[in-house]
Amino acid sequence: MGRNSKHGPISKLSIDERTVLTIGDIIQELLVAHRECKDVNLNQMKTRISSKYGLDSSPRLVDIIAAVPIEAKKILLPKLKAKPIRTASGIAVVAVMCKPHRCPHINMTGNICVYCPGGPDSDFEYSTQSYTGYEPTSMRAIRARYNPYVQTRHRVEQLQQLGHSVDKVEFIVMGGTFMSLSEEYRDYFIRNLHDALSGHTSNSVDEAVRNSSKIPHSARTVSRSIPRL
């Protein structure tokens, strides 16, 4: 026999209805905790209330934030922010991935390093050389078909929805083989990262950087490539 709520038997409610009720309860408990000056463990709260309404997983943080009443945003948004991503220093880190590319080491020796599980020659053939494709950044890149513009726009929008400032952005280019790709591709990739911030269509990397530097939400951008070690 299903548990009951003031809205009737929970088992008769759709997942969407139970999710709405869960989000409502989370927001109410956070407001009560704030009034009573109590600290709360957000993850434990989400798990407990989600279980109460028979959900297999907790609501997304962006959905909870979107449901916060306007008058309560100033109070609750700091409590609902995702883990710090250097935004305390005024910089939002946006990690992106270049397209899958065979490592030059494999081309020269035929050997694959044990700490590089992915790449075109692996079981994870649609992943970049240093990754499996199941990491959060990898999954975002795959959904965007490794398009640098789309990766950047989606990530910036997600960070904004999570309450983070994106006044300054640092790009981390992941994958492990970026510098071995053609200069033409590297220019295309970096140019589109900056164009995604400014909304312009630039003809060169220098032009793209100048355009993005003029936009308030991209006052400083840094690009660097890192392998996974």
PDB file of C-alpha atoms in Angstrom:
ATOM      1  CA  MET A   1       0.000   0.000   0.000  1.00  0.00           C
ATOM      2  CA  GLY A   2       1.524   3.322  -1.067  1.00  0.00           C
ATOM      3  CA  ARG A   3       2.346   6.064   1.373  1.00  0.00           C
ATOM      4  CA  ASN A   4       0.017   9.030   1.543  1.00  0.00           C
ATOM      5  CA  SER A   5       0.607  12.751   1.387  1.00  0.00           C
ATOM      6  CA  LYS A   6      -1.752  15.687   1.605  1.00  0.00           C
ATOM      7  CA  HIS A   7      -1.999  15.326  -2.180  1.00  0.00           C
ATOM      8  CA  GLY A   8      -3.219  11.723  -1.942  1.00  0.00           C
ATOM      9  CA  PRO A   9      -1.465   8.344  -2.252  1.00  0.00           C
ATOM     10  CA  ILE A  10       2.084   8.920  -3.493  1.00  0.00           C
ATOM     11  CA  SER A  11       1.934   5.796  -5.655  1.00  0.00           C
ATOM     12  CA  LYS A  12      -0.804   7.408  -7.742  1.00  0.00           C
ATOM     13  CA  LEU A  13       1.301  10.474  -8.516  1.00  0.00           C
ATOM     14  CA  SER A  14       3.462  10.710 -11.614  1.00  0.00           C
ATOM     15  CA  ILE A  15       7.234  11.086 -11.328  1.00  0.00           C
ATOM     16  CA  ASP A  16       6.942  14.714 -12.404  1.00  0.00           C
ATOM     17  CA  GLU A  17       4.360  15.400  -9.682  1.00  0.00           C
ATOM     18  CA  ARG A  18       6.510  13.707  -7.046  1.00  0.00           C
ATOM     19  CA  THR A  19       9.527  15.677  -8.224  1.00  0.00           C
ATOM     20  CA  VAL A  20       7.616  18.947  -7.851  1.00  0.00           C
ATOM     21  CA  LEU A  21       6.560  17.989  -4.315  1.00  0.00           C
ATOM     22  CA  THR A  22      10.127  16.990  -3.459  1.00  0.00           C
ATOM     23  CA  ILE A  23      11.511  20.299  -4.675  1.00  0.00           C
ATOM     24  CA  GLY A  24       8.844  22.183  -2.729  1.00  0.00           C
ATOM     25  CA  ASP A  25       9.710  20.362   0.490  1.00  0.00           C
ATOM     26  CA  ILE A  26      13.441  20.948  -0.003  1.00  0.00           C
ATOM     27  CA  ILE A  27      12.895  24.675  -0.434  1.00  0.00           C
ATOM     28  CA  GLN A  28      10.586  24.828   2.592  1.00  0.00           C
ATOM     29  CA  GLU A  29      13.063  22.972   4.814  1.00  0.00           C
ATOM     30  CA  LEU A  30      15.885  25.261   3.706  1.00  0.00           C
ATOM     31  CA  LEU A  31      13.804  28.331   4.548  1.00  0.00           C
ATOM     32  CA  VAL A  32      12.912  26.918   7.971  1.00  0.00           C
ATOM     33  CA  ALA A  33      16.570  26.082   8.633  1.00  0.00           C
ATOM     34  CA  HIS A  34      17.544  29.624   7.687  1.00  0.00           C
ATOM     35  CA  ARG A  35      14.960  31.159  10.035  1.00  0.00           C
ATOM     36  CA  GLU A  36      16.129  28.907  12.858  1.00  0.00           C
ATOM     37  CA  CYS A  37      19.819  29.527  12.029  1.00  0.00           C
ATOM     38  CA  LYS A  38      20.455  25.806  11.578  1.00  0.00           C
ATOM     39  CA  ASP A  39      23.079  24.225   9.343  1.00  0.00           C
ATOM     40  CA  VAL A  40      21.810  21.560   6.961  1.00  0.00           C
ATOM     41  CA  ASN A  41      23.435  18.891   4.836  1.00  0.00           C
ATOM     42  CA  LEU A  42      21.857  19.562   1.452  1.00  0.00           C
ATOM     43  CA  ASN A  43      22.712  16.185  -0.051  1.00  0.00           C
ATOM     44  CA  GLN A  44      21.282  14.286   2.913  1.00  0.00           C
ATOM     45  CA  MET A  45      18.164  16.447   2.826  1.00  0.00           C
ATOM     46  CA  LYS A  46      17.633  15.838  -0.894  1.00  0.00           C
ATOM     47  CA  THR A  47      18.110  12.091  -0.469  1.00  0.00           C
ATOM     48  CA  ARG A  48      15.722  11.893   2.491  1.00  0.00           C
ATOM     49  CA  ILE A  49      12.934  13.910   0.866  1.00  0.00           C
ATOM     50  CA  SER A  50      13.351  12.149  -2.481  1.00  0.00           C
ATOM     51  CA  SER A  51      12.982   8.811  -0.702  1.00  0.00           C
ATOM     52  CA  LYS A  52       9.876  10.124   1.067  1.00  0.00           C
ATOM     53  CA  TYR A  53       8.242  10.651  -2.324  1.00  0.00           C
ATOM     54  CA  GLY A  54       9.515   7.399  -3.804  1.00  0.00           C
ATOM     55  CA  LEU A  55      12.036   8.904  -6.216  1.00  0.00           C
ATOM     56  CA  ASP A  56      15.042   6.844  -7.274  1.00  0.00           C
ATOM     57  CA  SER A  57      17.209   9.957  -7.564  1.00  0.00           C
ATOM     58  CA  SER A  58      17.183  13.503  -6.244  1.00  0.00           C
ATOM     59  CA  PRO A  59      15.971  16.454  -8.334  1.00  0.00           C
ATOM     60  CA  ARG A  60      18.621  18.326 -10.285  1.00  0.00           C
ATOM     61  CA  LEU A  61      20.132  21.313  -8.559  1.00  0.00           C
ATOM     62  CA  VAL A  62      19.224  23.568 -11.493  1.00  0.00           C
ATOM     63  CA  ASP A  63      15.567  22.563 -11.118  1.00  0.00           C
ATOM     64  CA  ILE A  64      15.604  23.348  -7.405  1.00  0.00           C
ATOM     65  CA  ILE A  65      17.213  26.732  -8.044  1.00  0.00           C
ATOM     66  CA  ALA A  66      14.669  27.519 -10.762  1.00  0.00           C
ATOM     67  CA  ALA A  67      11.818  26.836  -8.307  1.00  0.00           C
ATOM     68  CA  VAL A  68      13.084  29.134  -5.554  1.00  0.00           C
ATOM     69  CA  PRO A  69      10.664  32.073  -5.090  1.00  0.00           C
ATOM     70  CA  ILE A  70      12.087  35.432  -6.140  1.00  0.00           C
ATOM     71  CA  GLU A  71      11.872  36.807  -2.602  1.00  0.00           C
ATOM     72  CA  ALA A  72      13.901  33.857  -1.272  1.00  0.00           C
ATOM     73  CA  LYS A  73      16.643  33.763  -3.913  1.00  0.00           C
ATOM     74  CA  LYS A  74      19.009  36.032  -1.995  1.00  0.00           C
ATOM     75  CA  ILE A  75      18.722  33.725   1.010  1.00  0.00           C
ATOM     76  CA  LEU A  76      18.794  30.319  -0.661  1.00  0.00           C
ATOM     77  CA  LEU A  77      20.991  30.657  -3.752  1.00  0.00           C
ATOM     78  CA  PRO A  78      24.246  30.744  -1.732  1.00  0.00           C
ATOM     79  CA  LYS A  79      23.142  27.524  -0.007  1.00  0.00           C
ATOM     80  CA  LEU A  80      22.268  25.852  -3.302  1.00  0.00           C
ATOM     81  CA  LYS A  81      25.386  26.664  -5.276  1.00  0.00           C
ATOM     82  CA  ALA A  82      27.282  23.667  -6.557  1.00  0.00           C
ATOM     83  CA  LYS A  83      30.784  22.983  -5.262  1.00  0.00           C
ATOM     84  CA  PRO A  84      33.204  25.909  -5.644  1.00  0.00           C
ATOM     85  CA  ILE A  85      34.857  26.130  -9.047  1.00  0.00           C
ATOM     86  CA  ARG A  86      37.308  28.939  -8.289  1.00  0.00           C
ATOM     87  CA  THR A  87      34.463  31.430  -8.561  1.00  0.00           C
ATOM     88  CA  ALA A  88      35.523  32.655  -5.129  1.00  0.00           C
ATOM     89  CA  SER A  89      38.512  34.194  -6.927  1.00  0.00           C
ATOM     90  CA  GLY A  90      36.226  35.606  -9.600  1.00  0.00           C
ATOM     91  CA  ILE A  91      37.104  32.997 -12.232  1.00  0.00           C
ATOM     92  CA  ALA A  92      34.730  30.355 -13.590  1.00  0.00           C
ATOM     93  CA  VAL A  93      36.524  27.337 -15.038  1.00  0.00           C
ATOM     94  CA  VAL A  94      35.030  25.955 -18.254  1.00  0.00           C
ATOM     95  CA  ALA A  95      36.483  22.577 -19.238  1.00  0.00           C
ATOM     96  CA  VAL A  96      36.087  21.545 -22.879  1.00  0.00           C
ATOM     97  CA  MET A  97      37.391  18.678 -24.993  1.00  0.00           C
ATOM     98  CA  CYS A  98      39.004  18.561 -28.405  1.00  0.00           C
ATOM     99  CA  LYS A  99      37.914  15.917 -30.899  1.00  0.00           C
ATOM    100  CA  PRO A 100      39.191  12.311 -30.548  1.00  0.00           C
ATOM    101  CA  HIS A 101      42.636  12.018 -32.112  1.00  0.00           C
ATOM    102  CA  ARG A 102      45.277   9.297 -32.153  1.00  0.00           C
ATOM    103  CA  CYS A 103      48.225  10.150 -29.931  1.00  0.00           C
ATOM    104  CA  PRO A 104      51.525  10.648 -31.870  1.00  0.00           C
ATOM    105  CA  HIS A 105      53.157   8.184 -29.484  1.00  0.00           C
ATOM    106  CA  ILE A 106      50.841   5.452 -30.782  1.00  0.00           C
ATOM    107  CA  ASN A 107      51.598   6.394 -34.387  1.00  0.00           C
ATOM    108  CA  MET A 108      55.349   6.209 -33.774  1.00  0.00           C
ATOM    109  CA  THR A 109      55.565   3.141 -31.527  1.00  0.00           C
ATOM    110  CA  GLY A 110      52.265   1.312 -31.854  1.00  0.00           C
ATOM    111  CA  ASN A 111      52.095   1.187 -28.061  1.00  0.00           C
ATOM    112  CA  ILE A 112      49.306   2.598 -25.897  1.00  0.00           C
ATOM    113  CA  CYS A 113      50.123   4.042 -22.482  1.00  0.00           C
ATOM    114  CA  VAL A 114      48.228   2.302 -19.678  1.00  0.00           C
ATOM    115  CA  TYR A 115      46.969   5.613 -18.266  1.00  0.00           C
ATOM    116  CA  CYS A 116      45.322   6.579 -21.579  1.00  0.00           C
ATOM    117  CA  PRO A 117      42.217   4.355 -21.793  1.00  0.00           C
ATOM    118  CA  GLY A 118      40.423   6.103 -24.666  1.00  0.00           C
ATOM    119  CA  GLY A 119      41.004   7.284 -28.192  1.00  0.00           C
ATOM    120  CA  PRO A 120      40.129   5.969 -31.685  1.00  0.00           C
ATOM    121  CA  ASP A 121      41.935   2.655 -31.057  1.00  0.00           C
ATOM    122  CA  SER A 122      40.173   1.839 -27.787  1.00  0.00           C
ATOM    123  CA  ASP A 123      36.873   0.319 -26.748  1.00  0.00           C
ATOM    124  CA  PHE A 124      35.845   3.930 -26.061  1.00  0.00           C
ATOM    125  CA  GLU A 125      36.440   4.988 -29.672  1.00  0.00           C
ATOM    126  CA  TYR A 126      34.329   8.133 -29.475  1.00  0.00           C
ATOM    127  CA  SER A 127      36.321   9.450 -26.510  1.00  0.00           C
ATOM    128  CA  THR A 128      39.502  11.500 -26.478  1.00  0.00           C
ATOM    129  CA  GLN A 129      42.811   9.719 -25.905  1.00  0.00           C
ATOM    130  CA  SER A 130      43.129  10.296 -22.156  1.00  0.00           C
ATOM    131  CA  TYR A 131      39.499   9.652 -21.186  1.00  0.00           C
ATOM    132  CA  THR A 132      36.822   6.966 -21.323  1.00  0.00           C
ATOM    133  CA  GLY A 133      33.912   9.172 -22.363  1.00  0.00           C
ATOM    134  CA  TYR A 134      32.058   8.710 -19.080  1.00  0.00           C
ATOM    135  CA  GLU A 135      33.554  11.712 -17.280  1.00  0.00           C
ATOM    136  CA  PRO A 136      31.199  14.730 -16.957  1.00  0.00           C
ATOM    137  CA  THR A 137      33.278  16.866 -19.335  1.00  0.00           C
ATOM    138  CA  SER A 138      33.533  13.966 -21.793  1.00  0.00           C
ATOM    139  CA  MET A 139      29.787  13.400 -21.780  1.00  0.00           C
ATOM    140  CA  ARG A 140      29.122  17.096 -22.354  1.00  0.00           C
ATOM    141  CA  ALA A 141      31.597  17.066 -25.244  1.00  0.00           C
ATOM    142  CA  ILE A 142      30.047  13.969 -26.812  1.00  0.00           C
ATOM    143  CA  ARG A 143      26.552  15.470 -26.580  1.00  0.00           C
ATOM    144  CA  ALA A 144      27.919  18.548 -28.350  1.00  0.00           C
ATOM    145  CA  ARG A 145      29.721  16.343 -30.926  1.00  0.00           C
ATOM    146  CA  TYR A 146      32.940  17.983 -29.737  1.00  0.00           C
ATOM    147  CA  ASN A 147      31.822  21.339 -31.116  1.00  0.00           C
ATOM    148  CA  PRO A 148      33.787  23.923 -29.058  1.00  0.00           C
ATOM    149  CA  TYR A 149      31.138  26.625 -29.447  1.00  0.00           C
ATOM    150  CA  VAL A 150      28.306  24.379 -28.243  1.00  0.00           C
ATOM    151  CA  GLN A 151      30.389  22.967 -25.371  1.00  0.00           C
ATOM    152  CA  THR A 152      31.144  26.475 -24.126  1.00  0.00           C
ATOM    153  CA  ARG A 153      27.614  27.843 -24.441  1.00  0.00           C
ATOM    154  CA  HIS A 154      26.073  24.858 -22.659  1.00  0.00           C
ATOM    155  CA  ARG A 155      28.610  24.932 -19.814  1.00  0.00           C
ATOM    156  CA  VAL A 156      28.372  28.699 -19.260  1.00  0.00           C
ATOM    157  CA  GLU A 157      24.570  28.493 -19.205  1.00  0.00           C
ATOM    158  CA  GLN A 158      24.736  25.584 -16.749  1.00  0.00           C
ATOM    159  CA  LEU A 159      27.057  27.497 -14.415  1.00  0.00           C
ATOM    160  CA  GLN A 160      24.735  30.505 -14.525  1.00  0.00           C
ATOM    161  CA  GLN A 161      21.756  28.286 -13.678  1.00  0.00           C
ATOM    162  CA  LEU A 162      23.710  26.938 -10.705  1.00  0.00           C
ATOM    163  CA  GLY A 163      24.192  30.468  -9.420  1.00  0.00           C
ATOM    164  CA  HIS A 164      27.870  30.899 -10.334  1.00  0.00           C
ATOM    165  CA  SER A 165      29.341  34.117 -11.662  1.00  0.00           C
ATOM    166  CA  VAL A 166      30.820  33.880 -15.163  1.00  0.00           C
ATOM    167  CA  ASP A 167      32.244  37.402 -15.278  1.00  0.00           C
ATOM    168  CA  LYS A 168      35.663  35.877 -15.910  1.00  0.00           C
ATOM    169  CA  VAL A 169      36.269  32.565 -17.629  1.00  0.00           C
ATOM    170  CA  GLU A 170      39.270  30.259 -17.755  1.00  0.00           C
ATOM    171  CA  PHE A 171      39.190  27.551 -20.394  1.00  0.00           C
ATOM    172  CA  ILE A 172      40.789  24.168 -19.770  1.00  0.00           C
ATOM    173  CA  VAL A 173      41.217  22.232 -23.015  1.00  0.00           C
ATOM    174  CA  MET A 174      41.191  18.550 -22.140  1.00  0.00           C
ATOM    175  CA  GLY A 175      41.853  15.419 -24.148  1.00  0.00           C
ATOM    176  CA  GLY A 176      45.621  15.017 -24.016  1.00  0.00           C
ATOM    177  CA  THR A 177      46.305  15.405 -27.749  1.00  0.00           C
ATOM    178  CA  PHE A 178      45.265  18.990 -28.466  1.00  0.00           C
ATOM    179  CA  MET A 179      48.762  20.276 -29.268  1.00  0.00           C
ATOM    180  CA  SER A 180      49.360  17.427 -31.731  1.00  0.00           C
ATOM    181  CA  LEU A 181      46.319  18.397 -33.808  1.00  0.00           C
ATOM    182  CA  SER A 182      46.727  20.608 -36.868  1.00  0.00           C
ATOM    183  CA  GLU A 183      47.265  24.332 -36.392  1.00  0.00           C
ATOM    184  CA  GLU A 184      44.129  24.959 -38.440  1.00  0.00           C
ATOM    185  CA  TYR A 185      42.022  22.864 -36.055  1.00  0.00           C
ATOM    186  CA  ARG A 186      43.602  24.438 -32.956  1.00  0.00           C
ATOM    187  CA  ASP A 187      42.851  27.928 -34.265  1.00  0.00           C
ATOM    188  CA  TYR A 188      39.282  26.903 -35.114  1.00  0.00           C
ATOM    189  CA  PHE A 189      38.811  25.413 -31.646  1.00  0.00           C
ATOM    190  CA  ILE A 190      40.173  28.357 -29.633  1.00  0.00           C
ATOM    191  CA  ARG A 191      38.421  30.871 -31.873  1.00  0.00           C
ATOM    192  CA  ASN A 192      35.059  29.214 -31.252  1.00  0.00           C
ATOM    193  CA  LEU A 193      35.591  29.074 -27.484  1.00  0.00           C
ATOM    194  CA  HIS A 194      35.885  32.850 -27.411  1.00  0.00           C
ATOM    195  CA  ASP A 195      33.146  33.395 -29.991  1.00  0.00           C
ATOM    196  CA  ALA A 196      30.799  31.418 -27.740  1.00  0.00           C
ATOM    197  CA  LEU A 197      31.374  34.020 -25.025  1.00  0.00           C
ATOM    198  CA  SER A 198      31.022  37.091 -27.226  1.00  0.00           C
ATOM    199  CA  GLY A 199      28.385  35.906 -29.704  1.00  0.00           C
ATOM    200  CA  HIS A 200      30.536  37.130 -32.583  1.00  0.00           C
ATOM    201  CA  THR A 201      31.827  35.162 -35.575  1.00  0.00           C
ATOM    202  CA  SER A 202      35.530  35.929 -35.768  1.00  0.00           C
ATOM    203  CA  ASN A 203      38.052  35.351 -38.533  1.00  0.00           C
ATOM    204  CA  SER A 204      41.065  34.755 -36.294  1.00  0.00           C
ATOM    205  CA  VAL A 205      41.992  33.819 -32.746  1.00  0.00           C
ATOM    206  CA  ASP A 206      43.253  37.336 -32.025  1.00  0.00           C
ATOM    207  CA  GLU A 207      39.970  38.834 -33.206  1.00  0.00           C
ATOM    208  CA  ALA A 208      37.982  36.307 -31.153  1.00  0.00           C
ATOM    209  CA  VAL A 209      39.970  37.115 -27.996  1.00  0.00           C
ATOM    210  CA  ARG A 210      39.491  40.855 -28.528  1.00  0.00           C
ATOM    211  CA  ASN A 211      35.746  40.385 -29.003  1.00  0.00           C
ATOM    212  CA  SER A 212      35.327  38.209 -25.917  1.00  0.00           C
ATOM    213  CA  SER A 213      37.377  40.614 -23.802  1.00  0.00           C
ATOM    214  CA  LYS A 214      34.872  43.381 -24.548  1.00  0.00           C
ATOM    215  CA  ILE A 215      31.957  41.383 -23.141  1.00  0.00           C
ATOM    216  CA  PRO A 216      31.271  41.920 -19.402  1.00  0.00           C
ATOM    217  CA  HIS A 217      30.830  38.221 -18.678  1.00  0.00           C
ATOM    218  CA  SER A 218      34.139  37.285 -20.306  1.00  0.00           C
ATOM    219  CA  ALA A 219      36.462  40.019 -19.127  1.00  0.00           C
ATOM    220  CA  ARG A 220      39.415  37.637 -18.865  1.00  0.00           C
ATOM    221  CA  THR A 221      39.899  34.349 -20.634  1.00  0.00           C
ATOM    222  CA  VAL A 222      42.796  31.929 -20.423  1.00  0.00           C
ATOM    223  CA  SER A 223      43.271  28.900 -22.626  1.00  0.00           C
ATOM    224  CA  ARG A 224      45.531  25.995 -21.773  1.00  0.00           C
ATOM    225  CA  SER A 225      45.738  22.363 -22.745  1.00  0.00           C
ATOM    226  CA  ILE A 226      46.328  19.655 -20.156  1.00  0.00           C
ATOM    227  CA  PRO A 227      46.813  15.896 -20.568  1.00  0.00           C
ATOM    228  CA  ARG A 228      45.451  13.477 -18.021  1.00  0.00           C
ATOM    229  CA  LEU A 229      48.363  11.990 -16.075  1.00  0.00           C
TER     230      LEU A 229
END
